[in-house]
Tab-separated table of C-alpha atoms in Angstrom:
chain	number	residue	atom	x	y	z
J	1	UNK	CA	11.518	-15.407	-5.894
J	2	UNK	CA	10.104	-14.839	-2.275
J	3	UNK	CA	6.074	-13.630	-2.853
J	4	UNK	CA	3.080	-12.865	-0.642
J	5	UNK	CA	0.224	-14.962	-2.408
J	6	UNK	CA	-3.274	-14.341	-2.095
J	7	UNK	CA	-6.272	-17.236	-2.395
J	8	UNK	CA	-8.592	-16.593	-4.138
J	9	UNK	CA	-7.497	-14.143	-6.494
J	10	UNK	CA	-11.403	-13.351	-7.059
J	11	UNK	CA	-14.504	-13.991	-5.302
J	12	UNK	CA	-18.392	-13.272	-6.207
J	13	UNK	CA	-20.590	-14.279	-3.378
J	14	UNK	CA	-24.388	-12.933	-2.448
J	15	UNK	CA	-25.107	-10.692	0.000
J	16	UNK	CA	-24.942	-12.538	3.747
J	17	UNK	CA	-22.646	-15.460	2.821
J	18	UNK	CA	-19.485	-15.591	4.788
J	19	UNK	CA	-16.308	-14.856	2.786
J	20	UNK	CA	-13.103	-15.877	3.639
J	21	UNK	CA	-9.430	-14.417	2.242
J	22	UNK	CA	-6.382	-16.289	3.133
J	23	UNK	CA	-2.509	-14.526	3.266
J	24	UNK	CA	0.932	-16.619	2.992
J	25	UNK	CA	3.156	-13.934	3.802
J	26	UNK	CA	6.524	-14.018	2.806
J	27	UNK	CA	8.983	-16.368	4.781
J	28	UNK	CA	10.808	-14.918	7.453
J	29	UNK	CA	8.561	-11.367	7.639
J	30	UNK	CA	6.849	-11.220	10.926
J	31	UNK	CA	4.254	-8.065	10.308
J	32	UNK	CA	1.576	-8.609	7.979
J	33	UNK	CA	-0.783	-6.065	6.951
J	34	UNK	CA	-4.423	-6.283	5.284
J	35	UNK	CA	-5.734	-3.595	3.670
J	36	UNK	CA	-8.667	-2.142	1.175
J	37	UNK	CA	-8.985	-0.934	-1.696
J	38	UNK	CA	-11.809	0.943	-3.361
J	39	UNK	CA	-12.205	3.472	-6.138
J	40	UNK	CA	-14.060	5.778	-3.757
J	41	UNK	CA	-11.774	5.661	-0.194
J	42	UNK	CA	-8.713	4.747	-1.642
J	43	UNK	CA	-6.208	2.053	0.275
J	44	UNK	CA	-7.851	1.927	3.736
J	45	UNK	CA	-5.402	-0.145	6.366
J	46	UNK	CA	-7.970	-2.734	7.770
J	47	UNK	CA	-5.539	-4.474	10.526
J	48	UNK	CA	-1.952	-5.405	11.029
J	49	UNK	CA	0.250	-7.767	13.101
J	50	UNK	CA	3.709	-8.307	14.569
J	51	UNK	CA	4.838	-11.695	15.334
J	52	UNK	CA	1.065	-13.395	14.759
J	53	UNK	CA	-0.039	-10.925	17.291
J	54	UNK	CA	-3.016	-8.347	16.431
J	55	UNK	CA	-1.420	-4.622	16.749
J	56	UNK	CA	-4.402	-2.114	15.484
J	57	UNK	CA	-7.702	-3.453	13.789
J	58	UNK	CA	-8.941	0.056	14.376
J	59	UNK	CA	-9.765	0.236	10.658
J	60	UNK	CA	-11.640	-2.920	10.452
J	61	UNK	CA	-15.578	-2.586	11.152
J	62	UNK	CA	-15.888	-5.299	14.112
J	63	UNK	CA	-19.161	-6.116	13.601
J	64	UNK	CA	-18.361	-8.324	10.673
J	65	UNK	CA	-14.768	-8.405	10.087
J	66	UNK	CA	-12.040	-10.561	11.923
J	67	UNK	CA	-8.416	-11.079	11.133
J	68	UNK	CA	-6.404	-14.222	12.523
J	69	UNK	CA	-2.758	-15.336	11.819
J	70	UNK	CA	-3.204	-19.344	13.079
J	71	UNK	CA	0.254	-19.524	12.432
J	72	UNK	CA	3.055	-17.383	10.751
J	73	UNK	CA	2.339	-18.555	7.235
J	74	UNK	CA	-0.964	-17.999	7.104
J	75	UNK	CA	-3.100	-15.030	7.515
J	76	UNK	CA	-7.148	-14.640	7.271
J	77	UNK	CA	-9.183	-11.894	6.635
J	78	UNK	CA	-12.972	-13.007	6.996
J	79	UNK	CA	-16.571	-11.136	6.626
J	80	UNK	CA	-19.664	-12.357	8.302
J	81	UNK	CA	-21.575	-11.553	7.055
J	82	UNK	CA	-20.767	-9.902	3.653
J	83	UNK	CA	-22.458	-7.079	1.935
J	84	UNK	CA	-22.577	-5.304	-1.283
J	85	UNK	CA	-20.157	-2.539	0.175
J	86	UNK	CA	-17.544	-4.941	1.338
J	87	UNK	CA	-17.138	-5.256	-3.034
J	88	UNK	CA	-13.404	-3.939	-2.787
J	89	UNK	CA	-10.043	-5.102	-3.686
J	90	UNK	CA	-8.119	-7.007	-0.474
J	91	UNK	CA	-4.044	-6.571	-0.473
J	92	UNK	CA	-2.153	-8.507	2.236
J	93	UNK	CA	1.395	-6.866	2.447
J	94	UNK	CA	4.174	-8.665	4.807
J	95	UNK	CA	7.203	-7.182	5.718
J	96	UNK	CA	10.305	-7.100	8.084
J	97	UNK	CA	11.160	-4.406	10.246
J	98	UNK	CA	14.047	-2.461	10.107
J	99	UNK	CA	14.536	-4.506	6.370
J	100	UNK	CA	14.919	-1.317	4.294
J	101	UNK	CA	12.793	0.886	6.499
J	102	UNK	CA	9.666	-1.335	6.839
J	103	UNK	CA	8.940	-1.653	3.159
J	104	UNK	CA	5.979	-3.793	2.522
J	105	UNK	CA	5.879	-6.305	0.062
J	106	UNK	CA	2.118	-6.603	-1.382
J	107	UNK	CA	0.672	-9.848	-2.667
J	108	UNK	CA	-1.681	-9.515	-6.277
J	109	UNK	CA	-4.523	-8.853	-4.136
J	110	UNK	CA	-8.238	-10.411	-3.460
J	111	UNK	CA	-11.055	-8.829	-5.901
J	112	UNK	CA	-14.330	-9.436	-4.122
J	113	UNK	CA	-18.057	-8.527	-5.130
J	114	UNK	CA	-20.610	-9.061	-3.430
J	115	UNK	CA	-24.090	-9.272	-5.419
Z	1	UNK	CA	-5.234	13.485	11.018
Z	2	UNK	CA	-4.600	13.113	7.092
Z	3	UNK	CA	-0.531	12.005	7.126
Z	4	UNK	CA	0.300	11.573	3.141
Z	5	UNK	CA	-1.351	13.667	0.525
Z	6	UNK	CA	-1.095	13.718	-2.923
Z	7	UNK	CA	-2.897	16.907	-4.604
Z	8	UNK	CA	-2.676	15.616	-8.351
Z	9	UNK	CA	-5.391	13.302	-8.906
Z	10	UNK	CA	-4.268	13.125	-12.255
Z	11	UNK	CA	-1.134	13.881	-14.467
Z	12	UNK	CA	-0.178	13.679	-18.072
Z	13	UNK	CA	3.913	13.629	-19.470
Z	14	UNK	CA	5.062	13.386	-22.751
Z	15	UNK	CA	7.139	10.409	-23.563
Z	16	UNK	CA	11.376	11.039	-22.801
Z	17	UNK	CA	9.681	14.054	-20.554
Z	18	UNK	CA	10.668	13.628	-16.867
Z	19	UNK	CA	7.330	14.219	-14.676
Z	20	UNK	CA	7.006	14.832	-11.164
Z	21	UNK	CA	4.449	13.338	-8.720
Z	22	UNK	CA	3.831	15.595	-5.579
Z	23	UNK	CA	3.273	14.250	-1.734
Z	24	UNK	CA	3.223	15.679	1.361
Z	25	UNK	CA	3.569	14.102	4.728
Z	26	UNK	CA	2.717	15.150	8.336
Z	27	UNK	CA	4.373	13.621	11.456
Z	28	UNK	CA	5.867	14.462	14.296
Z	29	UNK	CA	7.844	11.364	14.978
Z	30	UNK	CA	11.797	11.778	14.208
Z	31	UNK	CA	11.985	8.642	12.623
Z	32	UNK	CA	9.859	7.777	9.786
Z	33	UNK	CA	10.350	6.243	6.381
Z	34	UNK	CA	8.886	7.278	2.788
Z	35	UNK	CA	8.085	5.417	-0.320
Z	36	UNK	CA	6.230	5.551	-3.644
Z	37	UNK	CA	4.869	2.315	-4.966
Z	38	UNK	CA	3.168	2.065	-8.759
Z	39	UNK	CA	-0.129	0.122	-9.033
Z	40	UNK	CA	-0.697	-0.313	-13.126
Z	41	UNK	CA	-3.939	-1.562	-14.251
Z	42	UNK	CA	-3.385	-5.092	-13.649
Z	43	UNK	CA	-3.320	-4.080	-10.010
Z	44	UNK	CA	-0.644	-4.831	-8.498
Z	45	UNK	CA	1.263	-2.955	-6.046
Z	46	UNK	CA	4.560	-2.472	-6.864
Z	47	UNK	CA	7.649	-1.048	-4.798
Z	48	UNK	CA	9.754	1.645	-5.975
Z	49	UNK	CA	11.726	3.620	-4.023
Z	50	UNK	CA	12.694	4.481	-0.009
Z	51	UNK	CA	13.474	7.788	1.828
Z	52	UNK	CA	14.634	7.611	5.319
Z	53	UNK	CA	14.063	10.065	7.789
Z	54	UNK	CA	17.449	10.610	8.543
Z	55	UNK	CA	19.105	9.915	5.030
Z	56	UNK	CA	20.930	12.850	4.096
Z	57	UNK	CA	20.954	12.399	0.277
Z	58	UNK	CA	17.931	11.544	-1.813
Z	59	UNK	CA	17.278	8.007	-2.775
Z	60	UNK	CA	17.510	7.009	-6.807
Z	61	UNK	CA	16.625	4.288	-7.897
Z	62	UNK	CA	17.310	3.695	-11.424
Z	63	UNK	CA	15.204	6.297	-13.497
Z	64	UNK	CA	13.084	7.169	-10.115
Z	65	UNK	CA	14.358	10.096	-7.491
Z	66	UNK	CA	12.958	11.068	-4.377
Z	67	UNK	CA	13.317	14.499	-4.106
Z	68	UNK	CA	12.978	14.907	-0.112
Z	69	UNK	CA	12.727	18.207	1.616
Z	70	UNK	CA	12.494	17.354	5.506
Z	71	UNK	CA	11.805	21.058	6.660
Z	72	UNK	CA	8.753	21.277	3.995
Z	73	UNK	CA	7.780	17.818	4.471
Z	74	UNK	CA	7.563	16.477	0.993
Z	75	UNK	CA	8.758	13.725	-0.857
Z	76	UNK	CA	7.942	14.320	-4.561
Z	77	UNK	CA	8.570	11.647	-6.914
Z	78	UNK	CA	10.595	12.311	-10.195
Z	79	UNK	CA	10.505	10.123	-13.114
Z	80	UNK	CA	12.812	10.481	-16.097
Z	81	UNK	CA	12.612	9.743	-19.371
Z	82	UNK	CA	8.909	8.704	-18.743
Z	83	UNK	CA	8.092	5.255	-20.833
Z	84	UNK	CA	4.887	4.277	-21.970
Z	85	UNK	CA	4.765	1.601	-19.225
Z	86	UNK	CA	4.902	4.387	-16.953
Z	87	UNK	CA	1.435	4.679	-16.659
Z	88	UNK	CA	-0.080	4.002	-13.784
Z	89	UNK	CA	-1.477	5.203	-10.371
Z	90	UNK	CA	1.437	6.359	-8.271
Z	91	UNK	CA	0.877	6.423	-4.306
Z	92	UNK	CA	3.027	7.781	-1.888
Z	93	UNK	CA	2.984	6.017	1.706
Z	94	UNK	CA	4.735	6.756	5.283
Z	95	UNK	CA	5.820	4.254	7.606
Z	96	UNK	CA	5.801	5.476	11.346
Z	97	UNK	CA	7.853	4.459	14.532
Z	98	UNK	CA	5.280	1.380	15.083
Z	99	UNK	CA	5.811	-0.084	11.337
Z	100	UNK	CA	2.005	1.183	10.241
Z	101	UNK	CA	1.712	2.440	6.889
Z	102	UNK	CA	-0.403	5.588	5.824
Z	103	UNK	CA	-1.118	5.748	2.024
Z	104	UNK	CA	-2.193	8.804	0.129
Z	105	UNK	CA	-5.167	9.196	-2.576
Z	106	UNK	CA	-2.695	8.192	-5.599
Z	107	UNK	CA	-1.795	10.364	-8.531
Z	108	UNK	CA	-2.774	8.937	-11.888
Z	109	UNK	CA	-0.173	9.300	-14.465
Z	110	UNK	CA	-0.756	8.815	-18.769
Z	111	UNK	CA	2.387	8.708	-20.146
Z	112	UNK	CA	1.636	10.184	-23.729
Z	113	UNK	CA	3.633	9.326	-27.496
């Protein structure tokens, strides 16, 4: 049963640490998506790739954030550093063009809070 | 430019009522795709159903329908026989011709007994 799996599933840090969110996207998908999640904006699209490569971060405030894909099964989302209104739920979502019209399968998602 | 919206932040249906969940897109692409995924309150995101752009019949899926109307651009989501474990938050999301995704506010659905 082919998954997208999230480490860690939670995360409390304080205020300036450096957090760090790691994606295994599902075998064989070459777009991978990272996105937010807050009761207030909703799902906000952070940053997204095609074949490892970055294709909009537009979402992602620069400042802090950066998203890598070292190699196709593994994905990072990190924040330097981290503040109390980074506190959101992180989704990673792979999927494979064209494979029933781009449908994006989500992994169980990243709850961070940051005290 | 808002592309998806959903204008029921919340919804109630009786249980064995069939509910509908409204969205709205905006695009000007040809070729786009449409879905509906459920998040219940364990949080996950879960997949449910796919519209094509150029599909001429609606998609079903089970007890879930897509009811699309290309020249209004919706995509309303219709549940049958709603189940208990229907409840959830319900978003609607487009895919454009560059694979992004564009996710609407969610509509919050209680299924009641």
């Amino acid at each position: 049963d082919a998954r997208v799996t999230q480490t860690p599933r939670h995360k409390v840090t304080e205020m300036g640490q450096e957090v760090t969110m790691r994606c295994q996207p599902i075998l064989g998908h070459n777009t991978v998506f990272w996105y937010r999640q807050t009761m207030m904006q909703g799902l906000e699209l952070l940053a997204y790739f095609r074949n490892r490569a970055p294709l909009d971060d537009s979402g992602m405030p620069k400042d802090r954030f950066s998203a890598e894909m070292p190699d196709a099964t593994l994905a990072t989302l990190k924040i330097q550093p981290s503040e109390p209104r980074d506190s959101a739920v992180y989704f990673c979502a792979s999927g494979l063009p064209m494979d029933r019209g781009n449908e994006q399968f989500f992994g169980p998602g990243t709850r961070l809070t940051v005290l | 430019a808002q592309k998806i919206t959903q204008t029921q932040p919340g919804m109630f249906v009786q249980e064995k009522e069939a509910v509908t969940l409204d969205c709205t897109y905006d695009t000007s692409d040809p070729s786009y795709g449409l879905f509906w995924y459920k998040q219940p309150s364990s949080g996950e995101m879960i997949f449910l159903i796919y519209q094509g752009s150029y599909d001429q019949q609606n998609a079903t899926e089970g007890r879930y329908s897509l009811n699309f109307q290309k020249a209004r651009k919706s995509a309303n989501l219709v549940i049958s026989a709603s189940q208990l474990g229907d409840s959830a938050m319900y978003f609607c999301a487009m895919s454009d011709n560059f694979n992004k995704f564009y996710f609407g506010s969610g509509t919050k659905l209680n299924v009641k007994p």
